[in-house]
Amino acid sequence: MERTLVLLKPDCVQKNHIGDVIKKITDTGFKIKALKMIRLTPASAGGFYDIHKERPFFNELLDYMTSGPCVPIALEKENAVEEFRKLIGTTDPQKADEGTIRKLYAKDTTQNIVHGSDSDENALKEISHFFTRKELLENYSDA
Ligand code: IDP
Ligand code: MG
């Protein structure tokens, strides 16, 4: 079983889509292993998106990610990273496939509802960004 980290972004929470997105996730066979609601600080959002710090949209991304609470969720499924990337659709929702989370709910390329890890290695890093070892031990036998 592989793991992935999902982050329901502030627009998802603000537009009341937490339930809709979690239903898509569980209907697709993912198992929820950890979940909470938090407000990112600029430092935490900057650390999470460190790979994008030289990009022209970085400040806009930080303003968006700190604009309201987020919901990080640790998921488990076979081939979780790739399966979840398929379920969310492309970064730009206008180009996303029908039925994907971003096609259904996202406004534009910045405010796109949800983050999904892009590799197994990043999934583990991102899960530890949001959840302590103690929190993970409550649900993973081998955290
Ligand atoms: P991803 O979320 O599909 O993996 P990334 O390229 O990793 O996309 O970008 C991270 C996040 O940064 C995106 O989800 C989106 O919120 C924001 N973003 C990406 N590209 C742009 C852009 O060209 N303009 C504005 N915001 C962007
Ligand atoms: Mg990415």
mmCIF file with all atom_site columns, C-alpha atoms and ligand atoms in Angstrom:
data_model
loop_
_atom_site.group_PDB
_atom_site.id
_atom_site.type_symbol
_atom_site.label_atom_id
_atom_site.label_alt_id
_atom_site.label_comp_id
_atom_site.label_asym_id
_atom_site.label_entity_id
_atom_site.label_seq_id
_atom_site.pdbx_PDB_ins_code
_atom_site.Cartn_x
_atom_site.Cartn_y
_atom_site.Cartn_z
_atom_site.occupancy
_atom_site.B_iso_or_equiv
_atom_site.pdbx_formal_charge
_atom_site.auth_seq_id
_atom_site.auth_comp_id
_atom_site.auth_asym_id
_atom_site.auth_atom_id
_atom_site.pdbx_PDB_model_num
ATOM   1   C  CA  . MET A 1 1   ? 0.000   0.000  0.000   1.00 0.00 ? 1   MET A CA  1
ATOM   2   C  CA  . GLU A 1 2   ? 1.375   3.407  -0.971  1.00 0.00 ? 2   GLU A CA  1
ATOM   3   C  CA  . ARG A 1 3   ? 0.670   6.717  0.728   1.00 0.00 ? 3   ARG A CA  1
ATOM   4   C  CA  . THR A 1 4   ? -0.077  10.191 -0.524  1.00 0.00 ? 4   THR A CA  1
ATOM   5   C  CA  . LEU A 1 5   ? -0.688  13.569 1.067   1.00 0.00 ? 5   LEU A CA  1
ATOM   6   C  CA  . VAL A 1 6   ? -3.732  15.541 0.072   1.00 0.00 ? 6   VAL A CA  1
ATOM   7   C  CA  . LEU A 1 7   ? -4.300  19.118 1.101   1.00 0.00 ? 7   LEU A CA  1
ATOM   8   C  CA  . LEU A 1 8   ? -7.784  20.575 0.731   1.00 0.00 ? 8   LEU A CA  1
ATOM   9   C  CA  . LYS A 1 9   ? -6.812  24.173 0.022   1.00 0.00 ? 9   LYS A CA  1
ATOM   10  C  CA  . PRO A 1 10  ? -8.482  27.314 1.482   1.00 0.00 ? 10  PRO A CA  1
ATOM   11  C  CA  . ASP A 1 11  ? -10.884 27.710 -1.477  1.00 0.00 ? 11  ASP A CA  1
ATOM   12  C  CA  . CYS A 1 12  ? -12.141 24.156 -0.915  1.00 0.00 ? 12  CYS A CA  1
ATOM   13  C  CA  . VAL A 1 13  ? -12.896 24.895 2.749   1.00 0.00 ? 13  VAL A CA  1
ATOM   14  C  CA  . GLN A 1 14  ? -14.324 28.359 2.032   1.00 0.00 ? 14  GLN A CA  1
ATOM   15  C  CA  . LYS A 1 15  ? -16.660 27.069 -0.721  1.00 0.00 ? 15  LYS A CA  1
ATOM   16  C  CA  . ASN A 1 16  ? -17.934 24.282 1.561   1.00 0.00 ? 16  ASN A CA  1
ATOM   17  C  CA  . HIS A 1 17  ? -16.582 21.476 -0.640  1.00 0.00 ? 17  HIS A CA  1
ATOM   18  C  CA  . ILE A 1 18  ? -14.766 19.484 2.079   1.00 0.00 ? 18  ILE A CA  1
ATOM   19  C  CA  . GLY A 1 19  ? -17.505 16.835 2.093   1.00 0.00 ? 19  GLY A CA  1
ATOM   20  C  CA  . ASP A 1 20  ? -17.813 16.635 -1.706  1.00 0.00 ? 20  ASP A CA  1
ATOM   21  C  CA  . VAL A 1 21  ? -14.073 16.121 -2.157  1.00 0.00 ? 21  VAL A CA  1
ATOM   22  C  CA  . ILE A 1 22  ? -13.744 13.587 0.668   1.00 0.00 ? 22  ILE A CA  1
ATOM   23  C  CA  . LYS A 1 23  ? -16.669 11.631 -0.819  1.00 0.00 ? 23  LYS A CA  1
ATOM   24  C  CA  . LYS A 1 24  ? -14.849 11.474 -4.200  1.00 0.00 ? 24  LYS A CA  1
ATOM   25  C  CA  . ILE A 1 25  ? -11.708 10.313 -2.385  1.00 0.00 ? 25  ILE A CA  1
ATOM   26  C  CA  . THR A 1 26  ? -13.369 7.527  -0.416  1.00 0.00 ? 26  THR A CA  1
ATOM   27  C  CA  . ASP A 1 27  ? -15.599 6.475  -3.350  1.00 0.00 ? 27  ASP A CA  1
ATOM   28  C  CA  . THR A 1 28  ? -12.388 5.973  -5.354  1.00 0.00 ? 28  THR A CA  1
ATOM   29  C  CA  . GLY A 1 29  ? -11.102 3.501  -2.768  1.00 0.00 ? 29  GLY A CA  1
ATOM   30  C  CA  . PHE A 1 30  ? -8.616  5.587  -0.793  1.00 0.00 ? 30  PHE A CA  1
ATOM   31  C  CA  . LYS A 1 31  ? -8.376  4.948  2.924   1.00 0.00 ? 31  LYS A CA  1
ATOM   32  C  CA  . ILE A 1 32  ? -8.074  7.990  5.206   1.00 0.00 ? 32  ILE A CA  1
ATOM   33  C  CA  . LYS A 1 33  ? -5.211  7.497  7.670   1.00 0.00 ? 33  LYS A CA  1
ATOM   34  C  CA  . ALA A 1 34  ? -4.975  10.985 9.254   1.00 0.00 ? 34  ALA A CA  1
ATOM   35  C  CA  . LEU A 1 35  ? -6.910  14.240 8.891   1.00 0.00 ? 35  LEU A CA  1
ATOM   36  C  CA  . LYS A 1 36  ? -7.084  17.680 10.550  1.00 0.00 ? 36  LYS A CA  1
ATOM   37  C  CA  . MET A 1 37  ? -8.024  21.307 9.897   1.00 0.00 ? 37  MET A CA  1
ATOM   38  C  CA  . ILE A 1 38  ? -5.281  23.932 10.251  1.00 0.00 ? 38  ILE A CA  1
ATOM   39  C  CA  . ARG A 1 39  ? -4.381  27.488 9.214   1.00 0.00 ? 39  ARG A CA  1
ATOM   40  C  CA  . LEU A 1 40  ? -0.985  27.611 7.489   1.00 0.00 ? 40  LEU A CA  1
ATOM   41  C  CA  . THR A 1 41  ? 1.478   30.320 8.541   1.00 0.00 ? 41  THR A CA  1
ATOM   42  C  CA  . PRO A 1 42  ? 3.505   31.988 5.759   1.00 0.00 ? 42  PRO A CA  1
ATOM   43  C  CA  . ALA A 1 43  ? 6.571   30.033 6.988   1.00 0.00 ? 43  ALA A CA  1
ATOM   44  C  CA  . SER A 1 44  ? 4.781   26.695 6.887   1.00 0.00 ? 44  SER A CA  1
ATOM   45  C  CA  . ALA A 1 45  ? 3.235   27.373 3.454   1.00 0.00 ? 45  ALA A CA  1
ATOM   46  C  CA  . GLY A 1 46  ? 6.628   28.566 2.174   1.00 0.00 ? 46  GLY A CA  1
ATOM   47  C  CA  . GLY A 1 47  ? 8.298   25.402 3.460   1.00 0.00 ? 47  GLY A CA  1
ATOM   48  C  CA  . PHE A 1 48  ? 5.644   23.194 1.917   1.00 0.00 ? 48  PHE A CA  1
ATOM   49  C  CA  . TYR A 1 49  ? 6.016   24.918 -1.486  1.00 0.00 ? 49  TYR A CA  1
ATOM   50  C  CA  . ASP A 1 50  ? 9.784   25.507 -1.210  1.00 0.00 ? 50  ASP A CA  1
ATOM   51  C  CA  . ILE A 1 51  ? 10.356  24.005 -4.709  1.00 0.00 ? 51  ILE A CA  1
ATOM   52  C  CA  . HIS A 1 52  ? 8.329   26.882 -6.180  1.00 0.00 ? 52  HIS A CA  1
ATOM   53  C  CA  . LYS A 1 53  ? 10.102  29.744 -4.361  1.00 0.00 ? 53  LYS A CA  1
ATOM   54  C  CA  . GLU A 1 54  ? 11.736  31.121 -7.537  1.00 0.00 ? 54  GLU A CA  1
ATOM   55  C  CA  . ARG A 1 55  ? 8.492   30.995 -9.553  1.00 0.00 ? 55  ARG A CA  1
ATOM   56  C  CA  . PRO A 1 56  ? 6.706   34.269 -10.440 1.00 0.00 ? 56  PRO A CA  1
ATOM   57  C  CA  . PHE A 1 57  ? 3.490   33.071 -8.788  1.00 0.00 ? 57  PHE A CA  1
ATOM   58  C  CA  . PHE A 1 58  ? 5.120   32.191 -5.426  1.00 0.00 ? 58  PHE A CA  1
ATOM   59  C  CA  . ASN A 1 59  ? 3.838   35.246 -3.486  1.00 0.00 ? 59  ASN A CA  1
ATOM   60  C  CA  . GLU A 1 60  ? 0.353   34.808 -4.915  1.00 0.00 ? 60  GLU A CA  1
ATOM   61  C  CA  . LEU A 1 61  ? 0.502   31.132 -3.940  1.00 0.00 ? 61  LEU A CA  1
ATOM   62  C  CA  . LEU A 1 62  ? 1.503   31.993 -0.352  1.00 0.00 ? 62  LEU A CA  1
ATOM   63  C  CA  . ASP A 1 63  ? -1.253  34.614 -0.009  1.00 0.00 ? 63  ASP A CA  1
ATOM   64  C  CA  . TYR A 1 64  ? -3.782  32.062 -1.228  1.00 0.00 ? 64  TYR A CA  1
ATOM   65  C  CA  . MET A 1 65  ? -2.516  29.194 0.930   1.00 0.00 ? 65  MET A CA  1
ATOM   66  C  CA  . THR A 1 66  ? -2.589  31.366 4.086   1.00 0.00 ? 66  THR A CA  1
ATOM   67  C  CA  . SER A 1 67  ? -5.977  32.974 3.324   1.00 0.00 ? 67  SER A CA  1
ATOM   68  C  CA  . GLY A 1 68  ? -7.973  30.509 5.418   1.00 0.00 ? 68  GLY A CA  1
ATOM   69  C  CA  . PRO A 1 69  ? -7.906  27.033 6.936   1.00 0.00 ? 69  PRO A CA  1
ATOM   70  C  CA  . CYS A 1 70  ? -6.744  23.960 4.999   1.00 0.00 ? 70  CYS A CA  1
ATOM   71  C  CA  . VAL A 1 71  ? -7.410  20.256 5.547   1.00 0.00 ? 71  VAL A CA  1
ATOM   72  C  CA  . PRO A 1 72  ? -4.369  17.966 5.218   1.00 0.00 ? 72  PRO A CA  1
ATOM   73  C  CA  . ILE A 1 73  ? -5.274  14.292 4.753   1.00 0.00 ? 73  ILE A CA  1
ATOM   74  C  CA  . ALA A 1 74  ? -2.928  11.297 4.659   1.00 0.00 ? 74  ALA A CA  1
ATOM   75  C  CA  . LEU A 1 75  ? -4.282  8.631  2.307   1.00 0.00 ? 75  LEU A CA  1
ATOM   76  C  CA  . GLU A 1 76  ? -3.424  5.040  1.535   1.00 0.00 ? 76  GLU A CA  1
ATOM   77  C  CA  . LYS A 1 77  ? -4.144  3.005  -1.607  1.00 0.00 ? 77  LYS A CA  1
ATOM   78  C  CA  . GLU A 1 78  ? -2.241  0.864  -4.057  1.00 0.00 ? 78  GLU A CA  1
ATOM   79  C  CA  . ASN A 1 79  ? -0.332  3.245  -6.351  1.00 0.00 ? 79  ASN A CA  1
ATOM   80  C  CA  . ALA A 1 80  ? -1.731  6.134  -4.249  1.00 0.00 ? 80  ALA A CA  1
ATOM   81  C  CA  . VAL A 1 81  ? 0.312   9.018  -5.709  1.00 0.00 ? 81  VAL A CA  1
ATOM   82  C  CA  . GLU A 1 82  ? -0.521  8.323  -9.351  1.00 0.00 ? 82  GLU A CA  1
ATOM   83  C  CA  . GLU A 1 83  ? -4.133  7.321  -8.597  1.00 0.00 ? 83  GLU A CA  1
ATOM   84  C  CA  . PHE A 1 84  ? -4.734  10.530 -6.689  1.00 0.00 ? 84  PHE A CA  1
ATOM   85  C  CA  . ARG A 1 85  ? -3.106  12.733 -9.351  1.00 0.00 ? 85  ARG A CA  1
ATOM   86  C  CA  . LYS A 1 86  ? -5.519  11.138 -11.836 1.00 0.00 ? 86  LYS A CA  1
ATOM   87  C  CA  . LEU A 1 87  ? -8.483  11.909 -9.579  1.00 0.00 ? 87  LEU A CA  1
ATOM   88  C  CA  . ILE A 1 88  ? -7.580  15.613 -9.139  1.00 0.00 ? 88  ILE A CA  1
ATOM   89  C  CA  . GLY A 1 89  ? -6.885  16.486 -12.790 1.00 0.00 ? 89  GLY A CA  1
ATOM   90  C  CA  . THR A 1 90  ? -4.381  18.963 -14.255 1.00 0.00 ? 90  THR A CA  1
ATOM   91  C  CA  . THR A 1 91  ? -3.174  22.121 -12.451 1.00 0.00 ? 91  THR A CA  1
ATOM   92  C  CA  . ASP A 1 92  ? -5.265  24.282 -14.800 1.00 0.00 ? 92  ASP A CA  1
ATOM   93  C  CA  . PRO A 1 93  ? -8.885  23.190 -14.179 1.00 0.00 ? 93  PRO A CA  1
ATOM   94  C  CA  . GLN A 1 94  ? -9.953  24.233 -17.689 1.00 0.00 ? 94  GLN A CA  1
ATOM   95  C  CA  . LYS A 1 95  ? -7.671  21.542 -19.092 1.00 0.00 ? 95  LYS A CA  1
ATOM   96  C  CA  . ALA A 1 96  ? -8.689  18.898 -16.545 1.00 0.00 ? 96  ALA A CA  1
ATOM   97  C  CA  . ASP A 1 97  ? -10.612 15.771 -17.559 1.00 0.00 ? 97  ASP A CA  1
ATOM   98  C  CA  . GLU A 1 98  ? -14.364 15.599 -16.932 1.00 0.00 ? 98  GLU A CA  1
ATOM   99  C  CA  . GLY A 1 99  ? -15.237 14.227 -13.514 1.00 0.00 ? 99  GLY A CA  1
ATOM   100 C  CA  . THR A 1 100 ? -11.915 15.179 -11.884 1.00 0.00 ? 100 THR A CA  1
ATOM   101 C  CA  . ILE A 1 101 ? -11.972 17.178 -8.642  1.00 0.00 ? 101 ILE A CA  1
ATOM   102 C  CA  . ARG A 1 102 ? -10.397 20.252 -10.233 1.00 0.00 ? 102 ARG A CA  1
ATOM   103 C  CA  . LYS A 1 103 ? -12.736 20.134 -13.247 1.00 0.00 ? 103 LYS A CA  1
ATOM   104 C  CA  . LEU A 1 104 ? -15.715 19.951 -10.902 1.00 0.00 ? 104 LEU A CA  1
ATOM   105 C  CA  . TYR A 1 105 ? -14.753 22.542 -8.295  1.00 0.00 ? 105 TYR A CA  1
ATOM   106 C  CA  . ALA A 1 106 ? -11.656 24.623 -9.151  1.00 0.00 ? 106 ALA A CA  1
ATOM   107 C  CA  . LYS A 1 107 ? -11.792 28.262 -10.264 1.00 0.00 ? 107 LYS A CA  1
ATOM   108 C  CA  . ASP A 1 108 ? -8.383  28.730 -11.933 1.00 0.00 ? 108 ASP A CA  1
ATOM   109 C  CA  . THR A 1 109 ? -4.718  27.656 -12.008 1.00 0.00 ? 109 THR A CA  1
ATOM   110 C  CA  . THR A 1 110 ? -3.975  29.135 -8.567  1.00 0.00 ? 110 THR A CA  1
ATOM   111 C  CA  . GLN A 1 111 ? -7.240  28.435 -6.748  1.00 0.00 ? 111 GLN A CA  1
ATOM   112 C  CA  . ASN A 1 112 ? -7.478  24.791 -7.686  1.00 0.00 ? 112 ASN A CA  1
ATOM   113 C  CA  . ILE A 1 113 ? -9.070  23.223 -4.583  1.00 0.00 ? 113 ILE A CA  1
ATOM   114 C  CA  . VAL A 1 114 ? -6.615  20.484 -3.778  1.00 0.00 ? 114 VAL A CA  1
ATOM   115 C  CA  . HIS A 1 115 ? -2.942  19.463 -3.602  1.00 0.00 ? 115 HIS A CA  1
ATOM   116 C  CA  . GLY A 1 116 ? -1.720  15.922 -4.247  1.00 0.00 ? 116 GLY A CA  1
ATOM   117 C  CA  . SER A 1 117 ? 1.865   14.664 -3.768  1.00 0.00 ? 117 SER A CA  1
ATOM   118 C  CA  . ASP A 1 118 ? 3.802   14.066 -6.998  1.00 0.00 ? 118 ASP A CA  1
ATOM   119 C  CA  . SER A 1 119 ? 6.082   11.191 -5.873  1.00 0.00 ? 119 SER A CA  1
ATOM   120 C  CA  . ASP A 1 120 ? 6.314   8.560  -3.126  1.00 0.00 ? 120 ASP A CA  1
ATOM   121 C  CA  . GLU A 1 121 ? 9.312   10.379 -1.659  1.00 0.00 ? 121 GLU A CA  1
ATOM   122 C  CA  . ASN A 1 122 ? 7.491   13.727 -1.528  1.00 0.00 ? 122 ASN A CA  1
ATOM   123 C  CA  . ALA A 1 123 ? 4.382   12.027 -0.118  1.00 0.00 ? 123 ALA A CA  1
ATOM   124 C  CA  . LEU A 1 124 ? 6.325   10.881 2.955   1.00 0.00 ? 124 LEU A CA  1
ATOM   125 C  CA  . LYS A 1 125 ? 7.934   14.332 3.385   1.00 0.00 ? 125 LYS A CA  1
ATOM   126 C  CA  . GLU A 1 126 ? 4.580   16.079 3.008   1.00 0.00 ? 126 GLU A CA  1
ATOM   127 C  CA  . ILE A 1 127 ? 2.811   13.725 5.421   1.00 0.00 ? 127 ILE A CA  1
ATOM   128 C  CA  . SER A 1 128 ? 5.473   14.595 8.041   1.00 0.00 ? 128 SER A CA  1
ATOM   129 C  CA  . HIS A 1 129 ? 5.008   18.302 7.257   1.00 0.00 ? 129 HIS A CA  1
ATOM   130 C  CA  . PHE A 1 130 ? 1.486   18.119 8.671   1.00 0.00 ? 130 PHE A CA  1
ATOM   131 C  CA  . PHE A 1 131 ? 1.320   15.155 11.036  1.00 0.00 ? 131 PHE A CA  1
ATOM   132 C  CA  . THR A 1 132 ? 3.479   14.293 14.029  1.00 0.00 ? 132 THR A CA  1
ATOM   133 C  CA  . ARG A 1 133 ? 4.782   10.787 14.519  1.00 0.00 ? 133 ARG A CA  1
ATOM   134 C  CA  . LYS A 1 134 ? 2.379   10.406 17.437  1.00 0.00 ? 134 LYS A CA  1
ATOM   135 C  CA  . GLU A 1 135 ? -0.613  11.377 15.272  1.00 0.00 ? 135 GLU A CA  1
ATOM   136 C  CA  . LEU A 1 136 ? 0.441   8.920  12.572  1.00 0.00 ? 136 LEU A CA  1
ATOM   137 C  CA  . LEU A 1 137 ? 1.019   6.103  15.051  1.00 0.00 ? 137 LEU A CA  1
ATOM   138 C  CA  . GLU A 1 138 ? -2.636  6.304  15.989  1.00 0.00 ? 138 GLU A CA  1
ATOM   139 C  CA  . ASN A 1 139 ? -3.450  4.892  12.534  1.00 0.00 ? 139 ASN A CA  1
ATOM   140 C  CA  . TYR A 1 140 ? -0.289  3.446  10.926  1.00 0.00 ? 140 TYR A CA  1
ATOM   141 C  CA  . SER A 1 141 ? 1.250   0.470  12.641  1.00 0.00 ? 141 SER A CA  1
ATOM   142 C  CA  . ASP A 1 142 ? 4.676   1.272  11.117  1.00 0.00 ? 142 ASP A CA  1
ATOM   143 C  CA  . ALA A 1 143 ? 4.828   5.109  11.163  1.00 0.00 ? 143 ALA A CA  1
HETATM 144 P  P1  . IDP B 2 .   ? 0.104   20.891 -8.943  1.00 0.00 ? 1   IDP B P1  1
HETATM 145 O  O1  . IDP B 2 .   ? -0.641  21.399 -7.731  1.00 0.00 ? 1   IDP B O1  1
HETATM 146 O  O2  . IDP B 2 .   ? -0.820  20.449 -10.035 1.00 0.00 ? 1   IDP B O2  1
HETATM 147 O  O3  . IDP B 2 .   ? 1.161   19.849 -8.603  1.00 0.00 ? 1   IDP B O3  1
HETATM 148 P  P2  . IDP B 2 .   ? 2.333   22.760 -9.278  1.00 0.00 ? 1   IDP B P2  1
HETATM 149 O  O4  . IDP B 2 .   ? 2.946   23.103 -10.590 1.00 0.00 ? 1   IDP B O4  1
HETATM 150 O  O5  . IDP B 2 .   ? 3.118   21.881 -8.340  1.00 0.00 ? 1   IDP B O5  1
HETATM 151 O  O6  . IDP B 2 .   ? 0.882   22.144 -9.575  1.00 0.00 ? 1   IDP B O6  1
HETATM 152 O  O7  . IDP B 2 .   ? 2.023   24.141 -8.563  1.00 0.00 ? 1   IDP B O7  1
HETATM 153 C  C1  . IDP B 2 .   ? 1.666   24.191 -7.183  1.00 0.00 ? 1   IDP B C1  1
HETATM 154 C  C2  . IDP B 2 .   ? 0.506   25.136 -7.018  1.00 0.00 ? 1   IDP B C2  1
HETATM 155 O  O8  . IDP B 2 .   ? 0.920   26.462 -7.354  1.00 0.00 ? 1   IDP B O8  1
HETATM 156 C  C3  . IDP B 2 .   ? -0.694  24.869 -7.935  1.00 0.00 ? 1   IDP B C3  1
HETATM 157 O  O9  . IDP B 2 .   ? -1.541  23.843 -7.486  1.00 0.00 ? 1   IDP B O9  1
HETATM 158 C  C4  . IDP B 2 .   ? -1.382  26.211 -7.931  1.00 0.00 ? 1   IDP B C4  1
HETATM 159 O  O10 . IDP B 2 .   ? -2.114  26.435 -6.726  1.00 0.00 ? 1   IDP B O10 1
HETATM 160 C  C5  . IDP B 2 .   ? -0.175  27.153 -7.980  1.00 0.00 ? 1   IDP B C5  1
HETATM 161 N  N1  . IDP B 2 .   ? 0.234   27.459 -9.384  1.00 0.00 ? 1   IDP B N1  1
HETATM 162 C  C6  . IDP B 2 .   ? 0.886   26.643 -10.240 1.00 0.00 ? 1   IDP B C6  1
HETATM 163 N  N2  . IDP B 2 .   ? 1.129   27.191 -11.432 1.00 0.00 ? 1   IDP B N2  1
HETATM 164 C  C7  . IDP B 2 .   ? 0.636   28.444 -11.342 1.00 0.00 ? 1   IDP B C7  1
HETATM 165 C  C8  . IDP B 2 .   ? 0.601   29.566 -12.259 1.00 0.00 ? 1   IDP B C8  1
HETATM 166 O  O11 . IDP B 2 .   ? 1.077   29.494 -13.398 1.00 0.00 ? 1   IDP B O11 1
HETATM 167 N  N3  . IDP B 2 .   ? -0.015  30.691 -11.797 1.00 0.00 ? 1   IDP B N3  1
HETATM 168 C  C9  . IDP B 2 .   ? -0.532  30.792 -10.550 1.00 0.00 ? 1   IDP B C9  1
HETATM 169 N  N4  . IDP B 2 .   ? -0.515  29.777 -9.644  1.00 0.00 ? 1   IDP B N4  1
HETATM 170 C  C10 . IDP B 2 .   ? 0.060   28.619 -10.030 1.00 0.00 ? 1   IDP B C10 1
HETATM 171 MG MG  . MG  B 3 .   ? 2.942   19.978 -7.498  1.00 0.00 ? 2   MG  B MG  1
#
